[in-house]
Coordinates of C-alpha atoms in Angstrom, one line a residue:
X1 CA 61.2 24.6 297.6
X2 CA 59.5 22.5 294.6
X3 CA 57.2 21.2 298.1
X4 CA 56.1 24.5 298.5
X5 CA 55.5 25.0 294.7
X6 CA 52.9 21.6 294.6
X7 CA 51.1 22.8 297.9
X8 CA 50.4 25.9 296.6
X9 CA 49.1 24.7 292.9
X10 CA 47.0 21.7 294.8
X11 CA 45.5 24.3 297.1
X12 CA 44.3 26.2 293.9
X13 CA 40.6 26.2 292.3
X14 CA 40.5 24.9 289.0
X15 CA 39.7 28.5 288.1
X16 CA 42.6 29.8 289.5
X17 CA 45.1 27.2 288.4
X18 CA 43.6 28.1 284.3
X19 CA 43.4 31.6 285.2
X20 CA 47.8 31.7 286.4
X21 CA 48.2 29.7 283.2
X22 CA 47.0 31.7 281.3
X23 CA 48.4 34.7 282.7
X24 CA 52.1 32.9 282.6
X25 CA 50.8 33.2 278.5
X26 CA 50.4 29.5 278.3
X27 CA 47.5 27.3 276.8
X28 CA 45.7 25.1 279.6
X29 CA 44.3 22.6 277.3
X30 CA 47.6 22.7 275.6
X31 CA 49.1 21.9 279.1
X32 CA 46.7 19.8 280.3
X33 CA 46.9 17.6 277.1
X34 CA 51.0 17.8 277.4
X35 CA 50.2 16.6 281.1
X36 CA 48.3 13.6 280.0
X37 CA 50.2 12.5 277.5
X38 CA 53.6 12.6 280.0
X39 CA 51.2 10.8 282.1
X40 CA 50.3 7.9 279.5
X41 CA 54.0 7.3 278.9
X42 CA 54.6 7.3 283.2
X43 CA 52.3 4.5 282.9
X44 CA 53.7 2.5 280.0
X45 CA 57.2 2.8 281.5
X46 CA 55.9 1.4 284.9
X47 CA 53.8 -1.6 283.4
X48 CA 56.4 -2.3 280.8
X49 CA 59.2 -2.5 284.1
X50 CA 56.3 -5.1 285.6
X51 CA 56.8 -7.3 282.6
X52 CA 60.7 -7.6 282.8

């Protein structure tokens, strides 16, 4: 089910992805920058589990 879910957003324009965003009544650069920071943190957890 979530599969399905990620196909379907990857298959999507970035026009369409901002335009179901915003339709959901969400902020895309709010998202986006909520998306980078989880992002950031991903990355600290998986360097900081290199260093142990």
């Amino acid at each position: 089910m979530i599969d399905m879910h990620v196909e379907r957003i990857l298959a999507m324009s970035p026009e369409e992805l901002r335009a179901e965003v915003v339709a959901q009544g969400d902020d895309p650069d709010r998202l986006a920058d909520v998306a980078r920071q989880a992002f950031e943190r991903a990355k600290a957890q998986v360097a900081a589990m290199g260093k142990g």
